[in-house]
Structures are given as C-alpha cells and as structure tokens.
mmCIF file of C-alpha atoms and ligand atoms in Angstrom:
data_model
loop_
_atom_site.group_PDB
_atom_site.id
_atom_site.type_symbol
_atom_site.label_atom_id
_atom_site.label_comp_id
_atom_site.label_asym_id
_atom_site.label_seq_id
_atom_site.Cartn_x
_atom_site.Cartn_y
_atom_site.Cartn_z
ATOM 1 C CA UNK A 1 182.295 46.047 127.323
ATOM 2 C CA UNK A 2 182.811 48.514 130.187
ATOM 3 C CA UNK A 3 181.545 47.648 133.625
ATOM 4 C CA UNK A 4 179.949 51.124 133.942
ATOM 5 C CA UNK A 5 176.817 49.875 132.299
ATOM 6 C CA UNK A 6 175.481 47.520 134.932
ATOM 7 C CA UNK A 7 172.506 49.845 135.424
ATOM 8 C CA UNK A 8 171.279 48.489 132.054
ATOM 9 C CA UNK A 9 169.691 45.130 131.265
ATOM 10 C CA UNK A 10 172.495 42.750 130.164
ATOM 11 C CA UNK A 11 171.263 42.635 126.550
ATOM 12 C CA UNK A 12 171.558 46.425 126.267
ATOM 13 C CA UNK A 13 174.914 47.047 127.990
ATOM 14 C CA UNK A 14 177.118 46.874 124.903
ATOM 15 C CA UNK A 15 174.823 49.346 123.196
ATOM 16 C CA UNK A 16 175.779 52.081 125.662
ATOM 17 C CA UNK A 17 179.448 51.815 124.601
ATOM 18 C CA UNK A 18 178.702 52.715 120.993
ATOM 19 C CA UNK A 19 179.453 56.210 119.634
ATOM 20 C CA UNK A 20 176.821 58.922 120.208
ATOM 21 C CA UNK A 21 175.481 58.977 116.622
ATOM 22 C CA UNK A 22 175.086 55.192 116.519
ATOM 23 C CA UNK A 23 173.140 55.294 119.777
ATOM 24 C CA UNK A 24 170.935 58.111 118.498
ATOM 25 C CA UNK A 25 170.229 56.166 115.341
ATOM 26 C CA UNK A 26 169.311 53.125 117.459
ATOM 27 C CA UNK A 27 166.973 55.230 119.605
ATOM 28 C CA UNK A 28 165.126 56.486 116.545
ATOM 29 C CA UNK A 29 164.269 53.042 115.280
ATOM 30 C CA UNK A 30 160.972 51.371 116.084
ATOM 31 C CA UNK A 31 161.181 48.142 118.007
ATOM 32 C CA UNK A 32 158.508 46.053 119.647
ATOM 33 C CA UNK A 33 158.294 46.329 123.432
ATOM 34 C CA UNK A 34 156.096 43.879 125.365
ATOM 35 C CA UNK A 35 153.774 46.358 127.052
ATOM 36 C CA UNK A 36 151.104 44.818 129.321
ATOM 37 C CA UNK A 37 148.142 45.951 127.198
ATOM 38 C CA UNK A 38 149.825 45.046 123.913
ATOM 39 C CA UNK A 39 150.589 41.573 125.215
ATOM 40 C CA UNK A 40 147.010 41.111 126.440
ATOM 41 C CA UNK A 41 145.659 42.247 123.051
ATOM 42 C CA UNK A 42 148.032 39.855 121.258
ATOM 43 C CA UNK A 43 146.661 37.075 123.453
ATOM 44 C CA UNK A 44 143.137 37.860 122.237
ATOM 45 C CA UNK A 45 144.342 37.730 118.626
ATOM 46 C CA UNK A 46 146.102 34.399 119.191
ATOM 47 C CA UNK A 47 142.855 33.004 120.607
ATOM 48 C CA UNK A 48 141.068 33.854 117.381
ATOM 49 C CA UNK A 49 143.735 32.130 115.320
ATOM 50 C CA UNK A 50 143.053 28.770 116.915
ATOM 51 C CA UNK A 51 139.287 29.147 117.097
ATOM 52 C CA UNK A 52 137.520 26.132 115.544
ATOM 53 C CA UNK A 53 135.337 26.875 112.524
ATOM 54 C CA UNK A 54 131.706 27.216 113.397
ATOM 55 C CA UNK A 55 128.593 28.877 112.073
ATOM 56 C CA UNK A 56 129.245 32.269 113.593
ATOM 57 C CA UNK A 57 132.852 33.157 114.067
ATOM 58 C CA UNK A 58 133.710 35.591 116.868
ATOM 59 C CA UNK A 59 135.304 38.854 115.750
ATOM 60 C CA UNK A 60 137.320 41.449 117.626
ATOM 61 C CA UNK A 61 137.354 45.196 117.663
ATOM 62 C CA UNK A 62 140.663 46.632 118.869
ATOM 63 C CA UNK A 63 140.134 50.264 119.656
ATOM 64 C CA UNK A 64 141.889 53.180 121.308
ATOM 65 C CA UNK A 65 143.004 56.730 120.519
ATOM 66 C CA UNK A 66 145.509 57.479 117.829
ATOM 67 C CA UNK A 67 149.045 56.500 118.838
ATOM 68 C CA UNK A 68 147.993 53.930 121.454
ATOM 69 C CA UNK A 69 149.759 51.108 119.586
ATOM 70 C CA UNK A 70 147.013 49.343 117.619
ATOM 71 C CA UNK A 71 149.013 48.990 114.396
ATOM 72 C CA UNK A 72 152.099 47.881 116.352
ATOM 73 C CA UNK A 73 150.062 45.032 117.839
ATOM 74 C CA UNK A 74 148.620 44.018 114.465
ATOM 75 C CA UNK A 75 152.017 44.129 112.773
ATOM 76 C CA UNK A 76 153.537 42.073 115.551
ATOM 77 C CA UNK A 77 150.726 39.533 115.186
ATOM 78 C CA UNK A 78 151.388 39.307 111.433
ATOM 79 C CA UNK A 79 155.152 38.967 112.043
ATOM 80 C CA UNK A 80 154.540 36.064 114.397
ATOM 81 C CA UNK A 81 152.515 34.338 111.657
ATOM 82 C CA UNK A 82 154.322 35.111 108.429
ATOM 83 C CA UNK A 83 153.359 33.318 105.194
ATOM 84 C CA UNK A 84 154.941 29.899 104.709
ATOM 85 C CA UNK A 85 155.439 27.934 101.546
ATOM 86 C CA UNK A 86 154.514 24.272 101.819
ATOM 87 C CA UNK A 87 156.760 22.521 99.293
ATOM 88 C CA UNK A 88 154.861 19.234 99.312
ATOM 89 C CA UNK A 89 151.524 20.847 98.643
ATOM 90 C CA UNK A 90 153.037 23.562 96.438
ATOM 91 C CA UNK A 91 150.923 26.108 98.295
ATOM 92 C CA UNK A 92 151.580 29.220 100.327
ATOM 93 C CA UNK A 93 149.782 29.526 103.635
ATOM 94 C CA UNK A 94 149.088 33.059 104.833
ATOM 95 C CA UNK A 95 147.437 32.605 108.233
ATOM 96 C CA UNK A 96 147.125 36.325 108.974
ATOM 97 C CA UNK A 97 146.283 38.991 106.402
ATOM 98 C CA UNK A 98 146.431 42.634 107.488
ATOM 99 C CA UNK A 99 144.675 45.190 105.293
ATOM 100 C CA UNK A 100 144.861 48.951 105.706
ATOM 101 C CA UNK A 101 141.536 50.574 104.997
ATOM 102 C CA UNK A 102 141.835 52.684 101.825
ATOM 103 C CA UNK A 103 141.257 56.441 102.080
ATOM 104 C CA UNK A 104 138.169 56.052 99.864
ATOM 105 C CA UNK A 105 136.024 53.456 101.596
ATOM 106 C CA UNK A 106 134.471 51.940 98.482
ATOM 107 C CA UNK A 107 134.143 48.214 97.963
ATOM 108 C CA UNK A 108 136.455 48.298 94.908
ATOM 109 C CA UNK A 109 139.189 50.108 96.845
ATOM 110 C CA UNK A 110 138.799 47.763 99.776
ATOM 111 C CA UNK A 111 139.101 44.598 97.682
ATOM 112 C CA UNK A 112 142.050 46.087 95.791
ATOM 113 C CA UNK A 113 143.835 46.734 99.134
ATOM 114 C CA UNK A 114 142.991 43.213 100.236
ATOM 115 C CA UNK A 115 144.532 41.750 97.071
ATOM 116 C CA UNK A 116 147.629 43.947 97.565
ATOM 117 C CA UNK A 117 147.948 42.637 101.131
ATOM 118 C CA UNK A 118 148.047 39.158 99.591
ATOM 119 C CA UNK A 119 150.844 40.276 97.254
ATOM 120 C CA UNK A 120 148.756 40.674 94.127
ATOM 121 C CA UNK A 121 149.874 43.591 92.001
ATOM 122 C CA UNK A 122 147.378 46.339 91.320
ATOM 123 C CA UNK A 123 144.419 44.866 89.470
ATOM 124 C CA UNK A 124 143.078 47.398 87.049
ATOM 125 C CA UNK A 125 140.145 46.980 84.680
ATOM 126 C CA UNK A 126 138.705 44.193 86.791
ATOM 127 C CA UNK A 127 135.028 44.326 87.611
ATOM 128 C CA UNK A 128 133.907 44.492 91.223
ATOM 129 C CA UNK A 129 132.287 41.112 90.836
ATOM 130 C CA UNK A 130 135.542 39.515 89.653
ATOM 131 C CA UNK A 131 137.546 41.308 92.339
ATOM 132 C CA UNK A 132 135.188 40.066 95.052
ATOM 133 C CA UNK A 133 135.345 36.485 93.816
ATOM 134 C CA UNK A 134 139.122 36.623 93.421
ATOM 135 C CA UNK A 135 139.614 37.982 96.956
ATOM 136 C CA UNK A 136 137.428 35.263 98.458
ATOM 137 C CA UNK A 137 139.120 32.528 96.489
ATOM 138 C CA UNK A 138 142.601 33.768 97.365
ATOM 139 C CA UNK A 139 141.810 34.015 101.095
ATOM 140 C CA UNK A 140 140.494 30.440 100.981
ATOM 141 C CA UNK A 141 143.499 29.158 98.998
ATOM 142 C CA UNK A 142 145.947 30.816 101.378
ATOM 143 C CA UNK A 143 144.175 29.169 104.303
ATOM 144 C CA UNK A 144 143.824 32.556 105.979
ATOM 145 C CA UNK A 145 142.711 32.115 109.570
ATOM 146 C CA UNK A 146 142.306 35.739 110.650
ATOM 147 C CA UNK A 147 141.613 38.776 108.498
ATOM 148 C CA UNK A 148 142.660 42.059 110.084
ATOM 149 C CA UNK A 149 141.350 45.441 108.946
ATOM 150 C CA UNK A 150 143.375 48.336 110.320
ATOM 151 C CA UNK A 151 142.295 51.987 110.425
ATOM 152 C CA UNK A 152 138.637 51.258 109.972
ATOM 153 C CA UNK A 153 137.964 54.848 111.070
ATOM 154 C CA UNK A 154 138.645 55.720 107.441
ATOM 155 C CA UNK A 155 135.306 54.144 106.724
ATOM 156 C CA UNK A 156 133.741 57.193 108.391
ATOM 157 C CA UNK A 157 134.996 59.362 105.522
ATOM 158 C CA UNK A 158 132.404 57.657 103.322
ATOM 159 C CA UNK A 159 128.735 58.468 102.935
ATOM 160 C CA UNK A 160 126.259 56.606 105.194
ATOM 161 C CA UNK A 161 125.515 54.380 102.213
ATOM 162 C CA UNK A 162 129.219 53.562 101.686
ATOM 163 C CA UNK A 163 129.556 52.818 105.387
ATOM 164 C CA UNK A 164 126.641 50.418 105.244
ATOM 165 C CA UNK A 165 128.119 48.696 102.224
ATOM 166 C CA UNK A 166 131.464 48.363 103.965
ATOM 167 C CA UNK A 167 129.891 46.847 107.090
ATOM 168 C CA UNK A 168 127.940 44.443 104.881
ATOM 169 C CA UNK A 169 131.214 43.451 103.235
ATOM 170 C CA UNK A 170 132.734 42.660 106.631
ATOM 171 C CA UNK A 171 129.707 40.580 107.565
ATOM 172 C CA UNK A 172 129.727 38.826 104.242
ATOM 173 C CA UNK A 173 133.423 37.922 104.524
ATOM 174 C CA UNK A 174 133.199 36.505 108.012
ATOM 175 C CA UNK A 175 130.053 34.509 107.148
ATOM 176 C CA UNK A 176 131.291 33.287 103.821
ATOM 177 C CA UNK A 177 134.845 32.359 104.784
ATOM 178 C CA UNK A 178 134.030 31.379 108.356
ATOM 179 C CA UNK A 179 137.034 33.239 109.694
ATOM 180 C CA UNK A 180 137.249 35.799 112.496
ATOM 181 C CA UNK A 181 137.750 39.398 111.434
ATOM 182 C CA UNK A 182 139.643 41.896 113.550
ATOM 183 C CA UNK A 183 138.841 45.568 113.077
ATOM 184 C CA UNK A 184 141.144 48.189 114.583
ATOM 185 C CA UNK A 185 140.434 51.873 114.911
ATOM 186 C CA UNK A 186 139.527 54.727 117.163
ATOM 187 C CA UNK A 187 136.493 55.126 119.399
ATOM 188 C CA UNK A 188 134.524 56.603 116.471
ATOM 189 C CA UNK A 189 135.109 53.428 114.518
ATOM 190 C CA UNK A 190 133.842 51.395 117.435
ATOM 191 C CA UNK A 191 130.601 53.336 117.437
ATOM 192 C CA UNK A 192 130.246 52.903 113.664
ATOM 193 C CA UNK A 193 130.757 49.131 113.820
ATOM 194 C CA UNK A 194 128.418 48.738 116.750
ATOM 195 C CA UNK A 195 125.595 50.578 114.991
ATOM 196 C CA UNK A 196 125.214 47.501 112.808
ATOM 197 C CA UNK A 197 123.254 45.172 115.122
ATOM 198 C CA UNK A 198 124.414 42.041 113.305
ATOM 199 C CA UNK A 199 128.045 42.957 113.722
ATOM 200 C CA UNK A 200 127.659 44.305 117.264
ATOM 201 C CA UNK A 201 126.492 40.872 118.234
ATOM 202 C CA UNK A 202 129.581 39.033 117.098
ATOM 203 C CA UNK A 203 132.303 41.604 117.840
ATOM 204 C CA UNK A 204 134.072 41.414 121.173
ATOM 205 C CA UNK A 205 135.975 44.573 122.089
ATOM 206 C CA UNK A 206 139.425 45.264 123.447
ATOM 207 C CA UNK A 207 140.221 48.822 124.416
ATOM 208 C CA UNK A 208 143.729 50.196 124.693
ATOM 209 C CA UNK A 209 143.429 52.699 127.520
ATOM 210 C CA UNK A 210 145.783 55.616 128.093
ATOM 211 C CA UNK A 211 148.592 55.221 130.629
ATOM 212 C CA UNK A 212 148.027 56.604 134.124
ATOM 213 C CA UNK A 213 150.385 57.341 136.977
ATOM 214 C CA UNK A 214 150.251 53.824 138.386
ATOM 215 C CA UNK A 215 152.245 50.638 138.814
ATOM 216 C CA UNK A 216 152.202 49.837 135.079
ATOM 217 C CA UNK A 217 153.769 53.214 134.261
ATOM 218 C CA UNK A 218 156.313 52.661 137.016
ATOM 219 C CA UNK A 219 157.293 49.395 135.336
ATOM 220 C CA UNK A 220 157.449 51.032 131.925
ATOM 221 C CA UNK A 221 159.798 53.707 133.307
ATOM 222 C CA UNK A 222 161.933 50.966 134.884
ATOM 223 C CA UNK A 223 162.143 49.322 131.444
ATOM 224 C CA UNK A 224 163.278 52.569 129.826
ATOM 225 C CA UNK A 225 165.901 53.010 132.573
ATOM 226 C CA UNK A 226 167.204 49.533 131.746
ATOM 227 C CA UNK A 227 167.261 49.767 127.981
ATOM 228 C CA UNK A 228 168.008 53.346 126.902
ATOM 229 C CA UNK A 229 171.681 53.372 125.871
ATOM 230 C CA UNK A 230 172.907 55.945 128.413
ATOM 231 C CA UNK A 231 176.158 55.550 130.311
ATOM 232 C CA UNK A 232 174.989 56.741 133.723
ATOM 233 C CA UNK A 233 171.989 55.439 135.723
ATOM 234 C CA UNK A 234 168.770 57.384 135.083
ATOM 235 C CA UNK A 235 166.368 58.315 137.865
ATOM 236 C CA UNK A 236 162.993 57.484 136.381
ATOM 237 C CA UNK A 237 161.430 55.820 139.395
ATOM 238 C CA UNK A 238 159.947 58.972 140.901
ATOM 239 C CA UNK A 239 156.450 60.318 141.097
ATOM 240 C CA UNK A 240 157.674 63.618 139.643
ATOM 241 C CA UNK A 241 158.941 61.898 136.484
ATOM 242 C CA UNK A 242 155.680 59.996 136.080
ATOM 243 C CA UNK A 243 153.646 63.185 136.513
ATOM 244 C CA UNK A 244 155.723 64.913 133.833
ATOM 245 C CA UNK A 245 155.363 61.976 131.465
ATOM 246 C CA UNK A 246 151.588 61.776 131.835
ATOM 247 C CA UNK A 247 151.109 65.527 131.657
ATOM 248 C CA UNK A 248 153.204 65.867 128.497
ATOM 249 C CA UNK A 249 151.810 62.859 126.662
ATOM 250 C CA UNK A 250 148.243 62.459 127.975
ATOM 251 C CA UNK A 251 149.269 58.834 128.521
ATOM 252 C CA UNK A 252 149.425 58.052 124.773
ATOM 253 C CA UNK A 253 151.916 55.230 124.135
ATOM 254 C CA UNK A 254 153.399 56.681 120.954
ATOM 255 C CA UNK A 255 153.962 60.067 122.599
ATOM 256 C CA UNK A 256 155.601 58.426 125.633
ATOM 257 C CA UNK A 257 158.014 56.588 123.314
ATOM 258 C CA UNK A 258 158.785 59.808 121.373
ATOM 259 C CA UNK A 259 159.252 61.754 124.622
ATOM 260 C CA UNK A 260 161.666 59.207 126.092
ATOM 261 C CA UNK A 261 163.542 59.062 122.785
ATOM 262 C CA UNK A 262 163.867 62.872 122.787
ATOM 263 C CA UNK A 263 165.125 63.140 126.382
ATOM 264 C CA UNK A 264 167.546 60.241 125.837
ATOM 265 C CA UNK A 265 168.967 61.869 122.688
ATOM 266 C CA UNK A 266 169.337 65.177 124.558
ATOM 267 C CA UNK A 267 171.137 63.350 127.383
ATOM 268 C CA UNK A 268 173.596 61.869 124.864
ATOM 269 C CA UNK A 269 174.144 65.181 123.062
ATOM 270 C CA UNK A 270 174.706 67.294 126.192
ATOM 271 C CA UNK A 271 176.897 64.637 127.806
ATOM 272 C CA UNK A 272 174.702 64.191 130.902
ATOM 273 C CA UNK A 273 174.182 60.551 129.918
ATOM 274 C CA UNK A 274 171.205 60.108 132.236
ATOM 275 C CA UNK A 275 167.578 61.174 132.568
ATOM 276 C CA UNK A 276 165.786 62.510 135.629
ATOM 277 C CA UNK A 277 162.832 64.815 136.360
ATOM 278 C CA UNK A 278 164.892 67.849 135.255
ATOM 279 C CA UNK A 279 165.289 66.371 131.761
ATOM 280 C CA UNK A 280 161.634 67.110 131.053
ATOM 281 C CA UNK A 281 161.991 70.869 131.655
ATOM 282 C CA UNK A 282 163.647 71.685 128.340
ATOM 283 C CA UNK A 283 161.059 73.552 126.231
ATOM 284 C CA UNK A 284 163.181 73.429 123.060
ATOM 285 C CA UNK A 285 163.335 69.697 123.331
ATOM 286 C CA UNK A 286 159.654 69.244 123.987
ATOM 287 C CA UNK A 287 158.316 71.683 121.427
ATOM 288 C CA UNK A 288 158.330 69.316 118.486
ATOM 289 C CA UNK A 289 156.481 66.750 120.583
ATOM 290 C CA UNK A 290 153.608 68.665 122.012
ATOM 291 C CA UNK A 291 152.102 72.025 121.340
ATOM 292 C CA UNK A 292 153.211 75.094 123.291
ATOM 293 C CA UNK A 293 149.745 75.305 124.727
ATOM 294 C CA UNK A 294 150.058 71.841 126.252
ATOM 295 C CA UNK A 295 153.518 72.653 127.642
ATOM 296 C CA UNK A 296 152.278 75.904 129.205
ATOM 297 C CA UNK A 297 149.227 74.322 130.814
ATOM 298 C CA UNK A 298 151.293 71.323 131.945
ATOM 299 C CA UNK A 299 153.787 73.581 133.666
ATOM 300 C CA UNK A 300 151.008 75.493 135.388
ATOM 301 C CA UNK A 301 149.463 72.224 136.593
ATOM 302 C CA UNK A 302 152.795 70.876 137.832
ATOM 303 C CA UNK A 303 153.542 74.168 139.656
ATOM 304 C CA UNK A 304 150.122 74.067 141.303
ATOM 305 C CA UNK A 305 150.694 70.486 142.409
ATOM 306 C CA UNK A 306 154.134 71.349 143.794
ATOM 307 C CA UNK A 307 152.776 74.392 145.721
HETATM 308 N N1 LIG B 1 154.351 47.647 121.845
HETATM 309 C C1 LIG B 1 155.061 48.686 121.381
HETATM 310 N N2 LIG B 1 156.407 48.613 121.318
HETATM 311 C C2 LIG B 1 157.128 49.652 120.876
HETATM 312 N N3 LIG B 1 156.625 50.822 120.463
HETATM 313 C C3 LIG B 1 155.292 50.970 120.508
HETATM 314 C C4 LIG B 1 154.436 49.912 120.964
HETATM 315 N N4 LIG B 1 153.155 50.355 120.903
HETATM 316 C C5 LIG B 1 153.217 51.613 120.416
HETATM 317 N N5 LIG B 1 154.489 51.992 120.184
HETATM 318 C C6 LIG B 1 154.939 53.303 119.671
HETATM 319 O O1 LIG B 1 153.802 54.111 119.494
HETATM 320 C C7 LIG B 1 153.729 54.593 118.145
HETATM 321 C C8 LIG B 1 152.272 54.625 117.727
HETATM 322 O O2 LIG B 1 151.768 53.296 117.645
HETATM 323 P P1 LIG B 1 150.746 52.844 116.485
HETATM 324 O O3 LIG B 1 151.134 53.412 115.190
HETATM 325 O O4 LIG B 1 150.613 51.367 116.592
HETATM 326 O O5 LIG B 1 149.424 53.558 117.015
HETATM 327 P P2 LIG B 1 147.938 53.386 116.495
HETATM 328 O O6 LIG B 1 147.107 53.058 117.687
HETATM 329 O O7 LIG B 1 147.901 52.439 115.352
HETATM 330 O O8 LIG B 1 147.573 54.876 116.016
HETATM 331 P P3 LIG B 1 146.595 55.342 114.803
HETATM 332 O O9 LIG B 1 145.185 55.227 115.343
HETATM 333 O O10 LIG B 1 147.001 56.756 114.578
HETATM 334 O O11 LIG B 1 146.854 54.458 113.640
HETATM 335 C C9 LIG B 1 154.580 53.648 117.330
HETATM 336 O O12 LIG B 1 155.150 54.289 116.222
HETATM 337 C C10 LIG B 1 155.636 53.190 118.319
HETATM 338 O O13 LIG B 1 156.697 54.104 118.337
HETATM 339 MG MG1 LIG B 2 147.522 52.643 113.326
#
C-alpha cells in the first residue's frame, strides 16, 4: 500500500492502488451506503419485524420519487433477513418476502409473483382460488413476518376496478396473516393507497425526500471524498460543488451516485485523480446523465448565482 492514499478511509486505501480499469469496474458496481434517510427507513422496517401479532397490524408506505433509493432499502432489509433452514424442524423460515408488482396488476399476476418470490417455479394452469390459498399457506409455513410490495405504482396501470381489487388483496393479506405489509412506490402510489380509507388508517408513511444543499449533503460529499478510489485528495467540501450536484441531479440519490461515478471515472481516465468543482463542467461527461436542457438551464442558474 502506498502512503499517498491517506486522504481515503482506511478500508478504501488499497483500492486506490489498483489499475485504472479495475477501479473503474469497482466504481460501476452497486454497493450499499448507509445514507441517513435509508438508515432511518430501515429502522422503521426493523420495527415492523418485531411487532407483536395483534388484531390490526401496522403497515408502512415507503414513498419517494424514482431513483430515491426505495428498492435499495428493501433489498438491504431482505439481505439482513435472508431465509434460514431449521434442520431440527425441517422447515425454512423466510422472515421477509419482497415482491415486485407485476406490470399487469391482476390478482393472478400478483399471486404468481408472490409465489416466485418464495422460490416457487411458475405455476401455470392453477386457478386463482388455488393460487390464493397456496400463497397464504406458504407465507404462513415460512413464518413470514413482513411482506414487502415494491413498485406499487404499477397498480395504477390497471383499471379502477383492478386497483380496488389489488387494494382489497393487500387488506385481506394483512388481516388474514396478521403480518405488516410494506408498500413502496412513488407519490402517485401513496395517493392511490390512501384513497382506500381502510388502508389509509393502518398505513404509516415514510417519505424519502430529495437531497438539499445542507449538512447531510456535506456529509455525503465527505463520504465520497473518502471512498472514491482516486490517488489525490478531492475537494468536495465546497458550496460550489454542492450547488453543482443539486442542480445536476435535482437531489435524486440515484443520479447523485451516477454523477459521482462519472466524474470519478473521468478523473481516473484523464489522470487528474481528484474531483473538484471544475470536474462538473464537462458537458460530454454529463450528457448521458441528464438532458441537455437541464445542463443548459443549470449553467444559466449557476452563472446567475455567481454574478
Ligand atoms: N443506500 C444506498 N446505497 C448505495 N446506492 C444507493 C443507495 N440508495 C440509492 N442508491 C443508488 O440509487 C439508485 C436508485 O435507487 P433505487 O433503485 O433503490 O431507487 P427507487 O427509489 O427504487 O426508484 P424507482 O421508483 O424507480 O424504483 C441505485 O441503483 C443506487 O445506485
Ligand atoms: Mg425501485
């Protein structure tokens, strides 16, 4: 290990010594980062997991714009509670089941996805009645404690009747199995769920709000400075950098991650090996990330602010 890398967190120093292509490959991979809102949301999910069974189980709606990190949180939650085989009992326990809403929000499709999430191969030629009973029995046998439905906005693609049926299904499952259900989706999905008065009553809500130019963003930039595998110290702790980041990403988590990945890769390729406010000026680099219109209006806004 070289001693040049003491600007990085100890766990990431060796990384910076690797060849350029290895570092670029590393940058392109998804990895969980403990962001303040993600950690708070995970805490709410953990609470549900240990909630004692009672007549009306509390449910949670995790909502926020696309790219804010909802699925990352749900996947992390599932990873922390992977299925376990109990040899004595000869049973598998699957405490958390995450289901992606199918593109066609019908009950059949939904139950088929649910069975797939519990590792059952595609069940064809099975009646809805059988599918429903099988899904309920399997959830009970697996001792599932929290059922998570991601991308519930897809429900909105259905007719009003299909939407009603889907919401009834959610209510039925939580009542019947006495387990909390977590629904994740965008603001539209929140409105759809809350139009059902019975569900509105039992769903708490957690919103993932866009990043702003504040202390939390300052800390996030400090984390990037400490973990991006660059050989020279970056200068990310400036108001100018934060303004660029917010203007180019509208504070959406996924876009911030893509933006930082892109500027870090450019810094490796052009040999600068560090990021500062100037790194965000490269149109070629930013084009794939945000539309030209956004870049043009961002630049105008930044120029006005500077003037
Ligand atoms: N906690 C996190 N750690 C690391 N990366 C994250 C985290 N949260 C979000 N991201 C990044 O943001 C991207 C978008 O996150 P995610 O897919 O979870 O968004 P989403 O809210 O589910 O969006 P959609 O509504 O479109 O499904 C991820 O691919 C990942 O790169
Ligand atoms: Mg998602």
